[in-house]
PDB file of C-alpha atoms in Angstrom:
ATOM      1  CA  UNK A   1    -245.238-244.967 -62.499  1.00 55.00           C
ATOM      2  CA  UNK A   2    -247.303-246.772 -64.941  1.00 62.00           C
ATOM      3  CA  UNK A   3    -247.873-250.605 -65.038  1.00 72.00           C
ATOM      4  CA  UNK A   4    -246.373-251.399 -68.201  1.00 83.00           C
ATOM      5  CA  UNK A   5    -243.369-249.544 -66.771  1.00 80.00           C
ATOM      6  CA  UNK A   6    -242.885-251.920 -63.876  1.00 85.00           C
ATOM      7  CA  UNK A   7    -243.361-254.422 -66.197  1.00 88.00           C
ATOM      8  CA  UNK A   8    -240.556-253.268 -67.862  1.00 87.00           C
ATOM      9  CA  UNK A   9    -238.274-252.266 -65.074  1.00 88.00           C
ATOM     10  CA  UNK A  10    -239.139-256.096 -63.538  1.00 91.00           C
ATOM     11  CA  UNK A  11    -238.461-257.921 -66.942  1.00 90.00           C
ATOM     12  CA  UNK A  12    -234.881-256.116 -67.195  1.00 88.00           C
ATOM     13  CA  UNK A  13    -234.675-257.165 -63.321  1.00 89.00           C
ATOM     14  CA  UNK A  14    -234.943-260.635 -64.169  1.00 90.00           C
ATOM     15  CA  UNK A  15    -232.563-260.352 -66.992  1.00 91.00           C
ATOM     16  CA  UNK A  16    -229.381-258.112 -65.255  1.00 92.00           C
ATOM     17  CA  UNK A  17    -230.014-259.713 -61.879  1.00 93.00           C
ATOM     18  CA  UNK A  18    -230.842-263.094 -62.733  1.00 92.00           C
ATOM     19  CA  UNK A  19    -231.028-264.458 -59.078  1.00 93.00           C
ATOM     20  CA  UNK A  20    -233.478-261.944 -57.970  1.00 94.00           C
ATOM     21  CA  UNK A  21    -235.543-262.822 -60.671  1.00 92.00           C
ATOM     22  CA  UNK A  22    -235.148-266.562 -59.542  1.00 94.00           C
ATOM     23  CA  UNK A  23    -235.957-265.227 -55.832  1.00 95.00           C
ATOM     24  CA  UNK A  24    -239.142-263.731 -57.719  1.00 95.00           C
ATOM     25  CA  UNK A  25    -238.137-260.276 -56.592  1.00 97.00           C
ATOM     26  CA  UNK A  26    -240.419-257.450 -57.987  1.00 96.00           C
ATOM     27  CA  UNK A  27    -240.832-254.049 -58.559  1.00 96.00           C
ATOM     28  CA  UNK A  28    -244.172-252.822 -57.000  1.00 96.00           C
ATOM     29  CA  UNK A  29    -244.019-249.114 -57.830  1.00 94.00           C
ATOM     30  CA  UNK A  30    -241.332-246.938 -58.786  1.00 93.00           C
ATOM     31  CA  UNK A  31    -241.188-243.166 -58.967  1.00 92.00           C
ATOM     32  CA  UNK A  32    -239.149-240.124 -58.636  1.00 95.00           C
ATOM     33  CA  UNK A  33    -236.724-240.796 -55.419  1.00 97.00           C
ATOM     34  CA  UNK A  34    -238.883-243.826 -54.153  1.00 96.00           C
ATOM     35  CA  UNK A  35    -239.133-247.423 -54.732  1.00 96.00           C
ATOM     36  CA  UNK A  36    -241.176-250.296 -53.374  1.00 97.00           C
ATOM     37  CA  UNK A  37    -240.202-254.075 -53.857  1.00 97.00           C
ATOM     38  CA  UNK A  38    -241.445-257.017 -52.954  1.00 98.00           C
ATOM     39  CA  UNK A  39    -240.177-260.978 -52.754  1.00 98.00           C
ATOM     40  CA  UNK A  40    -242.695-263.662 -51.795  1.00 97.00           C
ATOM     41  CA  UNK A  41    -242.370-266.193 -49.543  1.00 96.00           C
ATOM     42  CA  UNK A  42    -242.367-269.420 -50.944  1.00 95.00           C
ATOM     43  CA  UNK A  43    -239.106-270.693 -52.217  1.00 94.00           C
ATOM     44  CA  UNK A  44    -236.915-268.425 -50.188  1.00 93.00           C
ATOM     45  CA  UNK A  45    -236.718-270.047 -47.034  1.00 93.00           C
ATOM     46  CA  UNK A  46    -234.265-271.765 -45.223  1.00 92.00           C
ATOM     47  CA  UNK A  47    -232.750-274.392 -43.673  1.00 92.00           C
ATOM     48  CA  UNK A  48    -234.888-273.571 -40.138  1.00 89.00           C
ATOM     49  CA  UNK A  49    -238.382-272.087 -41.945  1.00 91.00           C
ATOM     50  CA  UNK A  50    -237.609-268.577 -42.278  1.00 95.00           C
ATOM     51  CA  UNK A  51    -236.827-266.260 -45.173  1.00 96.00           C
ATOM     52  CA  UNK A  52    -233.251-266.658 -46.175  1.00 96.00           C
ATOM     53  CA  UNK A  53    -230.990-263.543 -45.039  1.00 96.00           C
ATOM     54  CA  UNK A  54    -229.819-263.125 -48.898  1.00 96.00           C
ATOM     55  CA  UNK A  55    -233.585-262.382 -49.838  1.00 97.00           C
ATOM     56  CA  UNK A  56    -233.997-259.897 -47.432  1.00 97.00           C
ATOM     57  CA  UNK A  57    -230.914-258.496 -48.168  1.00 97.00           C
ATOM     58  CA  UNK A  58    -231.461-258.416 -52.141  1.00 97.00           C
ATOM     59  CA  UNK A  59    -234.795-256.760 -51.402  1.00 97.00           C
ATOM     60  CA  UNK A  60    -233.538-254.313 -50.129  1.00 98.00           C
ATOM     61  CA  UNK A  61    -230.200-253.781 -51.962  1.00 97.00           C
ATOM     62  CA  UNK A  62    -232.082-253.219 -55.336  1.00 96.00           C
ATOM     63  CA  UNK A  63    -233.881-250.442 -54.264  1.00 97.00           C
ATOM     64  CA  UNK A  64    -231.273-247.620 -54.651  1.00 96.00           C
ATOM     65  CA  UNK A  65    -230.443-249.592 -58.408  1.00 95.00           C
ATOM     66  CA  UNK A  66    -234.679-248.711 -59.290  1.00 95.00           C
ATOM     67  CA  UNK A  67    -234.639-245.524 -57.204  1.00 96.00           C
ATOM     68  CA  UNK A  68    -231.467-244.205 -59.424  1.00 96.00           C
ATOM     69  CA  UNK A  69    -232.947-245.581 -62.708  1.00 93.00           C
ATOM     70  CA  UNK A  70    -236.459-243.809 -62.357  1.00 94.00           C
ATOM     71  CA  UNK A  71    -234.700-240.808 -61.117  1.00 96.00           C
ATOM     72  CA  UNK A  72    -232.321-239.874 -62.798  1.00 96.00           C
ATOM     73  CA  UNK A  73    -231.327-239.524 -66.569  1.00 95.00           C
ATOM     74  CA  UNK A  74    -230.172-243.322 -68.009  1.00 93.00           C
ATOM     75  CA  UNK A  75    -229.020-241.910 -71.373  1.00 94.00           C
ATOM     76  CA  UNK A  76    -226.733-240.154 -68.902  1.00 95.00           C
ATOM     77  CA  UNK A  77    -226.176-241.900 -65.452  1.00 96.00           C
ATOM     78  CA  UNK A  78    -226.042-245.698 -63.900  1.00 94.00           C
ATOM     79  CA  UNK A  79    -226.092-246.681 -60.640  1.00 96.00           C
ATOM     80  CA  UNK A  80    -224.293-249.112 -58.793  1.00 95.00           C
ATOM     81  CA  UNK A  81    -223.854-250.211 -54.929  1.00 96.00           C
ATOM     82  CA  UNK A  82    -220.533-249.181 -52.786  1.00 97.00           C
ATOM     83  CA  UNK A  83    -221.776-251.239 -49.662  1.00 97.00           C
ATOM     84  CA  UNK A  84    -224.799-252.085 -48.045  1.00 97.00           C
ATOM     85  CA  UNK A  85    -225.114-252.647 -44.338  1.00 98.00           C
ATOM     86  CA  UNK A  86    -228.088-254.572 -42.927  1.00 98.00           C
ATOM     87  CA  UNK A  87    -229.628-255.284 -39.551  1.00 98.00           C
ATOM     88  CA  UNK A  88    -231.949-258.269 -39.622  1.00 97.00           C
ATOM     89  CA  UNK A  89    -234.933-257.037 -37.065  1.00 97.00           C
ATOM     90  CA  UNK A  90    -236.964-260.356 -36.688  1.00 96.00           C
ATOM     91  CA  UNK A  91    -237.468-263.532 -38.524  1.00 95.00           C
ATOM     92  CA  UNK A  92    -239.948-263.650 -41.511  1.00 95.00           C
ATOM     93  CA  UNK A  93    -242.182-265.904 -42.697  1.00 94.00           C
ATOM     94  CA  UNK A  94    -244.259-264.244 -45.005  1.00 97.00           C
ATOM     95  CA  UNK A  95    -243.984-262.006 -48.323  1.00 98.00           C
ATOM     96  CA  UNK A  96    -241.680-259.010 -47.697  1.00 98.00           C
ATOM     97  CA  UNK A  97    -241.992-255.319 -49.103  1.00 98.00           C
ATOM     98  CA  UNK A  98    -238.899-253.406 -49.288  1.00 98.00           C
ATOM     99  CA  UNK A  99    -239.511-249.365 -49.687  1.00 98.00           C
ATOM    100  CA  UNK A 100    -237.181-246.740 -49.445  1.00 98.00           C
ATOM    101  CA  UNK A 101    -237.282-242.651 -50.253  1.00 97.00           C
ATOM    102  CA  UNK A 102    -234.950-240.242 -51.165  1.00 97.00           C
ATOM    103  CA  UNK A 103    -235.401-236.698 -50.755  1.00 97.00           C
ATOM    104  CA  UNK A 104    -235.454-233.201 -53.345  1.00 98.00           C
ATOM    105  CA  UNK A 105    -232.746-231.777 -51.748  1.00 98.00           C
ATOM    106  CA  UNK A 106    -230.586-235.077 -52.004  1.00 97.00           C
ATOM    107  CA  UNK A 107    -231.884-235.687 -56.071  1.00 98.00           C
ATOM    108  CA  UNK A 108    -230.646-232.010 -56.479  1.00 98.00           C
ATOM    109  CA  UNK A 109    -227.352-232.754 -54.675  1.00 98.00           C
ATOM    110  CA  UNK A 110    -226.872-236.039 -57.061  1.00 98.00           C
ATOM    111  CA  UNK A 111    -227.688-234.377 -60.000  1.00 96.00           C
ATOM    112  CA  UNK A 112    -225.278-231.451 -59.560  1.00 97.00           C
ATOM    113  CA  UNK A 113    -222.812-233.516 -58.622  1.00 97.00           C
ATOM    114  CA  UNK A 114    -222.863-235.877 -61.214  1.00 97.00           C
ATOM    115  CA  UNK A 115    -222.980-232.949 -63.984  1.00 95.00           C
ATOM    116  CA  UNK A 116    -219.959-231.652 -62.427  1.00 96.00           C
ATOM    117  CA  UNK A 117    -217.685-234.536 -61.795  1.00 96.00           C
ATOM    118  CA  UNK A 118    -219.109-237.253 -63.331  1.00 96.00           C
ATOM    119  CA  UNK A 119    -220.014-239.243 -60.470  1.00 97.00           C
ATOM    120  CA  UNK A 120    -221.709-238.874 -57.536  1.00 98.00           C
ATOM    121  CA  UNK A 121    -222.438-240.839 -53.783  1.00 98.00           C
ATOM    122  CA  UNK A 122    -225.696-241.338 -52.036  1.00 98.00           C
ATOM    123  CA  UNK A 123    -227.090-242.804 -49.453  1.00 98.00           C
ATOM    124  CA  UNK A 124    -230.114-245.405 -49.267  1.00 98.00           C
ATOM    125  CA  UNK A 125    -232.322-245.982 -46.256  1.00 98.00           C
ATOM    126  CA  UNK A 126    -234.443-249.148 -46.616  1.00 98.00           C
ATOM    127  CA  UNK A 127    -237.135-250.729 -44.698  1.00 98.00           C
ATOM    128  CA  UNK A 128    -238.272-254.489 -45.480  1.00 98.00           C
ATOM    129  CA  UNK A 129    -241.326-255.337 -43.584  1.00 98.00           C
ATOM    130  CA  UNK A 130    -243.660-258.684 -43.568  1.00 97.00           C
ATOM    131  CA  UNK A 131    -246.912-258.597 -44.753  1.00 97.00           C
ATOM    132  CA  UNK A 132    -248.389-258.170 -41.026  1.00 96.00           C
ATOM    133  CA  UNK A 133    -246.373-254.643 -41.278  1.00 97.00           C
ATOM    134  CA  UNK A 134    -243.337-255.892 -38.906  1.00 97.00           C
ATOM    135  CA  UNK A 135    -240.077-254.815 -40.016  1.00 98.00           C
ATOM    136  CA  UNK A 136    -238.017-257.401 -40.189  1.00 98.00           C
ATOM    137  CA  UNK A 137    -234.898-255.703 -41.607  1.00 98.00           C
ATOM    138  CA  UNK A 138    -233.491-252.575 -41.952  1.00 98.00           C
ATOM    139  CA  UNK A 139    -230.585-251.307 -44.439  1.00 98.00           C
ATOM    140  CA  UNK A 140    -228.379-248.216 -45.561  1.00 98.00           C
ATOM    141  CA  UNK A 141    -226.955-248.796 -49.207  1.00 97.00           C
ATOM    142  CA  UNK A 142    -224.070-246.375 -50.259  1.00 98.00           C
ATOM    143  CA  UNK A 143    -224.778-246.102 -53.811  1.00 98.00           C
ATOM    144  CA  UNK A 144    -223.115-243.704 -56.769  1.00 98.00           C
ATOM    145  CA  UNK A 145    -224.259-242.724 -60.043  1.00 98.00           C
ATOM    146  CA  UNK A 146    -222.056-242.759 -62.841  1.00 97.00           C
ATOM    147  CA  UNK A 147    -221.736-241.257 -65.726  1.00 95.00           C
ATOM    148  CA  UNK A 148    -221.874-243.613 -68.890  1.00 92.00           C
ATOM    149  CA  UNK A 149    -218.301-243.585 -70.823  1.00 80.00           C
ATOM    150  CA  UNK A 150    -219.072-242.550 -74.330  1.00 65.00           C
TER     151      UNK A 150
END
């Protein structure tokens, strides 16, 4: 992905999720069935010196959004999030990176489906990590892409 693209896809993250912008949530690269994002530390903690739970969890959340976005055809297609389950690891107290992957096989499934019905579900694996590498929460989004109503 180039840089002015994750310039882009961060600028329209700021503007159609305003509070993850606020949370300074980022895009750090984007491609084809992956996605890496990143929050800093500094004005998300909370009431006991740790990284709020709603950071970690909006890290993580907006990865199947960016995966589906750079994926998949937008003239076509947008994504949106069914559920998202989360299991907070260990506390945090430094920048986070959220990355996540999804597979050929499971783009080709997506695509086919969509074509065909219109709509179709996936499933996100995410894993948000500190910036010593320690994973400090882990999450399964249940995602579908839609087809735009023309």
């Amino acid at each position: 992905m180039t840089e002015s693209l994750v310039e882009q896809m961060n600028a329209a993250l700021a503007t159609t999720i305003p509070i993850a912008g606020k949370m300074g949530v980022r895009v750090v690269e984007a491609g084809r069935g992956y996605a890496v994002t990143s929050v800093p530390a500094e004005g998300n903690g909370n009431h006991f010196g740790v990284i709020y739970a709603g950071v970690q969890f909006t890290v993580a959340e907006v990865l199947g959004g960016i995966i589906a976005l750079v994926t998949f055809d937008t003239a076509k297609y947008f994504p949106l999030v069914k559920n998202l389950d989360i299991s907070y690891r260990a506390m945090a107290n430094t920048d986070l990176r959220g990355e996540a992957r999804i597979d050929e096989e499971t783009i080709a499934r997506i695509e086919a489906e969509a074509a065909e019905r219109g709509k179709s579900d996936f499933t996100v694996a995410a894993t948000v990590t500190d910036a010593n590498g320690v994973v400090v929460a882990t999450s399964t989004g249940h995602y579908q892409l839609r087809a735009l109503v023309r």
